[in-house]
Amino acid sequence: MRNIVLFGPPGAGKGTQSEKIIEKYGLTHLSTGDLFRKHLGEGTELGNLAKKYMNEGRLVPDEVVIGMVEEKIASTQDTKGFIFDGFPRTTAQAEALDDMLAKHGMKIDGMIALEVPEDVLKARIKERGKTSGRVDDQDDQKIQTRIKVYLDETLPVASYYQNQDKLTNINGVGAIDSIFGQISEVIDSY
Ligand code: AMP
């Protein structure tokens, strides 16, 4: 059993690398962004609640996110572990995750943080916006807000894991397979 947090700013490549990790290690993908987009598409109450935050590039309130993750963990059986993607995004979410996992006899083995400079992030998100259909990928102001929210509210989560000696930083600029090679080495060491 391995439980991993894949961390980084919007556009760092978390989704791309998550797919490769799932394929190699058979982990369960838990992307809160994907879960919210699914709710949005299905027009659920949760989706409608999250919509205004997502469209503005702001964080959905902690209790809403935490409740959704709790449900996903509780309803997942026979897993080799989770890859958390886009969660936790606040220290309160990180604390809640530790509590949730402990209830199920699990823990986070490590956080892998992808480091990418801001100009590269912006270019990648704009490029993705051409095909992703995501409102939050297309507008310069929204992209800027998401990066600011990351720096102000999400970056402290890296310190939370560093304080537990669980943080590994990886350069997220380069060939996808080369970055994945480095990620695999870290995962194999858990
Ligand atoms: P993402 O696909 O991870 O970039 O998430 C898209 C949007 O969903 C974010 O800009 C937030 O509005 C919302 N969201 C996703 N995950 C979280 C989270 N852990 N906490 C708060 N809001 C989130």
mmCIF file of C-alpha atoms and ligand atoms in Angstrom:
data_model
loop_
_atom_site.group_PDB
_atom_site.id
_atom_site.type_symbol
_atom_site.label_atom_id
_atom_site.label_comp_id
_atom_site.label_asym_id
_atom_site.label_seq_id
_atom_site.Cartn_x
_atom_site.Cartn_y
_atom_site.Cartn_z
ATOM 1 C CA MET A 1 0.000 0.000 0.000
ATOM 2 C CA ARG A 2 1.343 3.384 -1.032
ATOM 3 C CA ASN A 3 -0.374 6.732 -0.606
ATOM 4 C CA ILE A 4 1.240 9.614 -2.424
ATOM 5 C CA VAL A 5 0.512 13.328 -2.762
ATOM 6 C CA LEU A 6 1.490 14.711 -6.162
ATOM 7 C CA PHE A 7 1.946 18.423 -5.625
ATOM 8 C CA GLY A 8 2.613 21.497 -7.715
ATOM 9 C CA PRO A 9 1.085 24.661 -9.152
ATOM 10 C CA PRO A 10 -1.596 24.584 -11.858
ATOM 11 C CA GLY A 11 0.038 23.489 -15.102
ATOM 12 C CA ALA A 12 2.896 21.631 -13.376
ATOM 13 C CA GLY A 13 1.977 18.327 -15.061
ATOM 14 C CA LYS A 14 0.244 16.591 -12.135
ATOM 15 C CA GLY A 15 -2.512 15.119 -14.313
ATOM 16 C CA THR A 16 -0.084 13.836 -16.953
ATOM 17 C CA GLN A 17 2.250 12.260 -14.412
ATOM 18 C CA SER A 18 -0.676 10.840 -12.399
ATOM 19 C CA GLU A 19 -1.778 8.846 -15.451
ATOM 20 C CA LYS A 20 1.654 7.289 -15.761
ATOM 21 C CA ILE A 21 1.853 6.551 -12.038
ATOM 22 C CA ILE A 22 -1.544 4.841 -12.106
ATOM 23 C CA GLU A 23 -0.502 2.716 -15.065
ATOM 24 C CA LYS A 24 2.766 1.595 -13.475
ATOM 25 C CA TYR A 25 1.771 1.238 -9.830
ATOM 26 C CA GLY A 26 -1.958 0.493 -10.045
ATOM 27 C CA LEU A 27 -2.874 3.247 -7.596
ATOM 28 C CA THR A 28 -6.329 4.823 -7.352
ATOM 29 C CA HIS A 29 -6.383 8.352 -8.779
ATOM 30 C CA LEU A 30 -8.025 10.905 -6.533
ATOM 31 C CA SER A 31 -8.087 14.257 -8.337
ATOM 32 C CA THR A 32 -10.385 16.725 -6.611
ATOM 33 C CA GLY A 33 -10.405 18.921 -9.752
ATOM 34 C CA ASP A 34 -11.597 15.940 -11.847
ATOM 35 C CA LEU A 35 -14.221 15.015 -9.233
ATOM 36 C CA PHE A 36 -15.544 18.586 -9.193
ATOM 37 C CA ARG A 37 -15.643 18.713 -13.003
ATOM 38 C CA LYS A 38 -17.605 15.439 -13.006
ATOM 39 C CA HIS A 39 -20.124 16.901 -10.542
ATOM 40 C CA LEU A 40 -20.309 20.059 -12.631
ATOM 41 C CA GLY A 41 -20.986 18.072 -15.787
ATOM 42 C CA GLU A 42 -23.703 16.071 -14.052
ATOM 43 C CA GLY A 43 -25.225 19.219 -12.579
ATOM 44 C CA THR A 44 -25.243 17.873 -9.019
ATOM 45 C CA GLU A 45 -25.760 20.099 -5.987
ATOM 46 C CA LEU A 46 -22.061 19.802 -5.161
ATOM 47 C CA GLY A 47 -21.171 20.740 -8.743
ATOM 48 C CA ASN A 48 -23.364 23.829 -8.625
ATOM 49 C CA LEU A 49 -21.815 24.844 -5.331
ATOM 50 C CA ALA A 50 -18.255 24.447 -6.639
ATOM 51 C CA LYS A 51 -18.914 26.108 -9.989
ATOM 52 C CA LYS A 52 -18.477 29.757 -9.062
ATOM 53 C CA TYR A 53 -15.221 29.092 -7.204
ATOM 54 C CA MET A 54 -13.800 26.988 -10.030
ATOM 55 C CA ASN A 55 -14.739 29.435 -12.753
ATOM 56 C CA GLU A 56 -12.990 32.237 -10.873
ATOM 57 C CA GLY A 57 -9.921 30.142 -10.088
ATOM 58 C CA ARG A 58 -10.548 30.309 -6.335
ATOM 59 C CA LEU A 59 -10.520 27.409 -3.881
ATOM 60 C CA VAL A 60 -13.724 25.578 -3.064
ATOM 61 C CA PRO A 61 -14.303 25.777 0.743
ATOM 62 C CA ASP A 62 -12.358 23.187 2.745
ATOM 63 C CA GLU A 63 -15.377 21.423 4.269
ATOM 64 C CA VAL A 64 -16.855 20.769 0.824
ATOM 65 C CA VAL A 65 -13.594 19.362 -0.554
ATOM 66 C CA ILE A 66 -12.882 17.293 2.548
ATOM 67 C CA GLY A 67 -16.375 15.765 2.525
ATOM 68 C CA MET A 68 -15.998 14.759 -1.119
ATOM 69 C CA VAL A 69 -12.579 13.150 -0.524
ATOM 70 C CA GLU A 70 -13.830 11.335 2.572
ATOM 71 C CA GLU A 71 -16.638 9.814 0.519
ATOM 72 C CA LYS A 72 -14.262 8.695 -2.243
ATOM 73 C CA ILE A 73 -11.836 7.063 0.222
ATOM 74 C CA ALA A 74 -14.650 5.310 2.109
ATOM 75 C CA SER A 75 -16.186 3.975 -1.106
ATOM 76 C CA THR A 76 -12.929 2.657 -2.593
ATOM 77 C CA GLN A 77 -12.169 -0.965 -1.804
ATOM 78 C CA ASP A 78 -9.256 -3.271 -2.618
ATOM 79 C CA THR A 79 -6.880 -0.492 -3.598
ATOM 80 C CA LYS A 80 -3.090 -0.563 -3.702
ATOM 81 C CA GLY A 81 -3.214 3.019 -2.453
ATOM 82 C CA PHE A 82 -4.108 6.504 -3.634
ATOM 83 C CA ILE A 83 -2.408 9.136 -5.703
ATOM 84 C CA PHE A 84 -3.759 12.468 -4.481
ATOM 85 C CA ASP A 85 -3.702 15.067 -7.273
ATOM 86 C CA GLY A 86 -4.724 18.664 -6.564
ATOM 87 C CA PHE A 87 -5.431 17.770 -2.933
ATOM 88 C CA PRO A 88 -4.593 18.774 -0.231
ATOM 89 C CA ARG A 89 -4.491 22.445 -1.237
ATOM 90 C CA THR A 90 -4.616 23.995 2.252
ATOM 91 C CA THR A 91 -3.036 23.007 5.554
ATOM 92 C CA ALA A 92 -6.528 22.305 6.949
ATOM 93 C CA GLN A 93 -7.089 19.829 4.107
ATOM 94 C CA ALA A 94 -3.714 18.170 4.812
ATOM 95 C CA GLU A 95 -4.616 17.734 8.484
ATOM 96 C CA ALA A 96 -8.036 16.351 7.582
ATOM 97 C CA LEU A 97 -6.424 13.916 5.135
ATOM 98 C CA ASP A 98 -4.097 12.553 7.822
ATOM 99 C CA ASP A 99 -7.101 12.009 10.112
ATOM 100 C CA MET A 100 -9.167 10.327 7.389
ATOM 101 C CA LEU A 101 -6.371 7.978 6.392
ATOM 102 C CA ALA A 102 -5.638 7.093 10.025
ATOM 103 C CA LYS A 103 -9.287 6.065 10.426
ATOM 104 C CA HIS A 104 -8.754 3.554 7.618
ATOM 105 C CA GLY A 105 -5.376 2.402 8.965
ATOM 106 C CA MET A 106 -3.451 4.255 6.243
ATOM 107 C CA LYS A 107 -0.960 7.130 6.005
ATOM 108 C CA ILE A 108 0.735 9.351 3.437
ATOM 109 C CA ASP A 109 4.091 7.883 2.419
ATOM 110 C CA GLY A 110 5.344 10.993 0.723
ATOM 111 C CA MET A 111 4.707 14.153 -1.235
ATOM 112 C CA ILE A 112 6.318 14.599 -4.648
ATOM 113 C CA ALA A 113 6.379 18.267 -5.662
ATOM 114 C CA LEU A 114 6.828 19.313 -9.291
ATOM 115 C CA GLU A 115 8.679 22.615 -9.632
ATOM 116 C CA VAL A 116 7.949 24.722 -12.719
ATOM 117 C CA PRO A 117 8.644 28.457 -13.250
ATOM 118 C CA GLU A 118 5.669 30.788 -13.566
ATOM 119 C CA ASP A 119 6.206 31.766 -17.228
ATOM 120 C CA VAL A 120 6.245 28.076 -18.251
ATOM 121 C CA LEU A 121 3.078 27.406 -16.206
ATOM 122 C CA LYS A 122 1.181 30.229 -17.899
ATOM 123 C CA ALA A 123 2.233 29.079 -21.382
ATOM 124 C CA ARG A 124 1.252 25.461 -20.622
ATOM 125 C CA ILE A 125 -2.155 26.383 -19.190
ATOM 126 C CA LYS A 126 -2.972 28.620 -22.187
ATOM 127 C CA GLU A 127 -1.992 25.802 -24.552
ATOM 128 C CA ARG A 128 -4.151 23.308 -22.608
ATOM 129 C CA GLY A 129 -7.022 25.821 -22.728
ATOM 130 C CA LYS A 130 -7.208 25.456 -26.510
ATOM 131 C CA THR A 131 -8.496 21.900 -26.114
ATOM 132 C CA SER A 132 -9.507 21.373 -22.455
ATOM 133 C CA GLY A 133 -12.694 23.421 -22.710
ATOM 134 C CA ARG A 134 -11.936 24.654 -19.172
ATOM 135 C CA VAL A 135 -13.058 28.235 -18.575
ATOM 136 C CA ASP A 136 -10.302 28.587 -15.959
ATOM 137 C CA ASP A 137 -7.605 27.673 -18.527
ATOM 138 C CA GLN A 138 -8.465 30.374 -21.036
ATOM 139 C CA ASP A 139 -8.470 33.744 -19.349
ATOM 140 C CA ASP A 140 -5.213 35.469 -18.316
ATOM 141 C CA GLN A 141 -6.808 36.964 -15.199
ATOM 142 C CA LYS A 142 -8.135 33.579 -14.038
ATOM 143 C CA ILE A 143 -4.807 31.890 -14.675
ATOM 144 C CA GLN A 144 -3.092 34.631 -12.657
ATOM 145 C CA THR A 145 -5.601 34.173 -9.808
ATOM 146 C CA ARG A 146 -4.960 30.409 -9.723
ATOM 147 C CA ILE A 147 -1.198 30.933 -9.491
ATOM 148 C CA LYS A 148 -1.646 33.543 -6.740
ATOM 149 C CA VAL A 149 -3.992 31.250 -4.793
ATOM 150 C CA TYR A 150 -1.392 28.494 -5.134
ATOM 151 C CA LEU A 151 1.387 30.715 -3.758
ATOM 152 C CA ASP A 152 -0.706 32.174 -0.914
ATOM 153 C CA GLU A 153 -2.811 29.227 0.229
ATOM 154 C CA THR A 154 -1.369 26.015 -1.183
ATOM 155 C CA LEU A 155 2.409 26.361 -0.954
ATOM 156 C CA PRO A 156 2.340 26.079 2.887
ATOM 157 C CA VAL A 157 1.143 22.483 2.396
ATOM 158 C CA ALA A 158 4.667 21.601 1.166
ATOM 159 C CA SER A 159 6.071 22.742 4.523
ATOM 160 C CA TYR A 160 3.493 20.596 6.291
ATOM 161 C CA TYR A 161 4.976 17.479 4.643
ATOM 162 C CA GLN A 162 8.558 18.733 4.849
ATOM 163 C CA ASN A 163 8.147 18.976 8.623
ATOM 164 C CA GLN A 164 7.325 15.265 8.557
ATOM 165 C CA ASP A 165 10.356 14.520 6.308
ATOM 166 C CA LYS A 166 8.015 13.437 3.529
ATOM 167 C CA LEU A 167 8.763 16.018 0.812
ATOM 168 C CA THR A 168 10.742 15.396 -2.403
ATOM 169 C CA ASN A 169 11.080 18.182 -4.985
ATOM 170 C CA ILE A 170 11.467 17.327 -8.668
ATOM 171 C CA ASN A 171 12.170 19.634 -11.602
ATOM 172 C CA GLY A 172 8.941 19.583 -13.597
ATOM 173 C CA VAL A 173 10.472 21.047 -16.771
ATOM 174 C CA GLY A 174 11.751 18.554 -19.340
ATOM 175 C CA ALA A 175 10.658 15.432 -21.172
ATOM 176 C CA ILE A 176 7.580 13.760 -19.669
ATOM 177 C CA ASP A 177 9.292 10.352 -19.506
ATOM 178 C CA SER A 178 12.414 11.715 -17.905
ATOM 179 C CA ILE A 179 10.354 13.423 -15.174
ATOM 180 C CA PHE A 180 8.387 10.210 -14.720
ATOM 181 C CA GLY A 181 11.683 8.292 -14.331
ATOM 182 C CA GLN A 182 12.618 10.546 -11.412
ATOM 183 C CA ILE A 183 9.154 10.209 -9.875
ATOM 184 C CA SER A 184 9.366 6.406 -10.143
ATOM 185 C CA GLU A 185 12.688 6.375 -8.281
ATOM 186 C CA VAL A 186 11.096 8.293 -5.427
ATOM 187 C CA ILE A 187 8.028 6.028 -5.333
ATOM 188 C CA ASP A 188 10.224 2.918 -5.368
ATOM 189 C CA SER A 189 12.021 4.257 -2.301
ATOM 190 C CA TYR A 190 8.794 4.407 -0.237
HETATM 191 P P1 AMP B 1 -7.516 21.494 -10.737
HETATM 192 O O1 AMP B 1 -8.073 20.653 -11.832
HETATM 193 O O2 AMP B 1 -6.815 20.682 -9.688
HETATM 194 O O3 AMP B 1 -6.669 22.623 -11.243
HETATM 195 O O4 AMP B 1 -8.767 22.163 -9.983
HETATM 196 C C1 AMP B 1 -9.655 23.037 -10.655
HETATM 197 C C2 AMP B 1 -10.410 23.891 -9.656
HETATM 198 O O5 AMP B 1 -11.182 23.049 -8.786
HETATM 199 C C3 AMP B 1 -9.549 24.724 -8.713
HETATM 200 O O6 AMP B 1 -9.140 25.954 -9.302
HETATM 201 C C4 AMP B 1 -10.500 24.915 -7.541
HETATM 202 O O7 AMP B 1 -11.488 25.883 -7.825
HETATM 203 C C5 AMP B 1 -11.184 23.564 -7.470
HETATM 204 N N1 AMP B 1 -10.417 22.622 -6.600
HETATM 205 C C6 AMP B 1 -9.821 21.457 -6.995
HETATM 206 N N2 AMP B 1 -9.239 20.851 -5.965
HETATM 207 C C7 AMP B 1 -9.417 21.651 -4.892
HETATM 208 C C8 AMP B 1 -9.019 21.574 -3.525
HETATM 209 N N3 AMP B 1 -8.267 20.558 -3.051
HETATM 210 N N4 AMP B 1 -9.404 22.587 -2.699
HETATM 211 C C9 AMP B 1 -10.155 23.618 -3.146
HETATM 212 N N5 AMP B 1 -10.559 23.753 -4.412
HETATM 213 C C10 AMP B 1 -10.195 22.786 -5.298
#
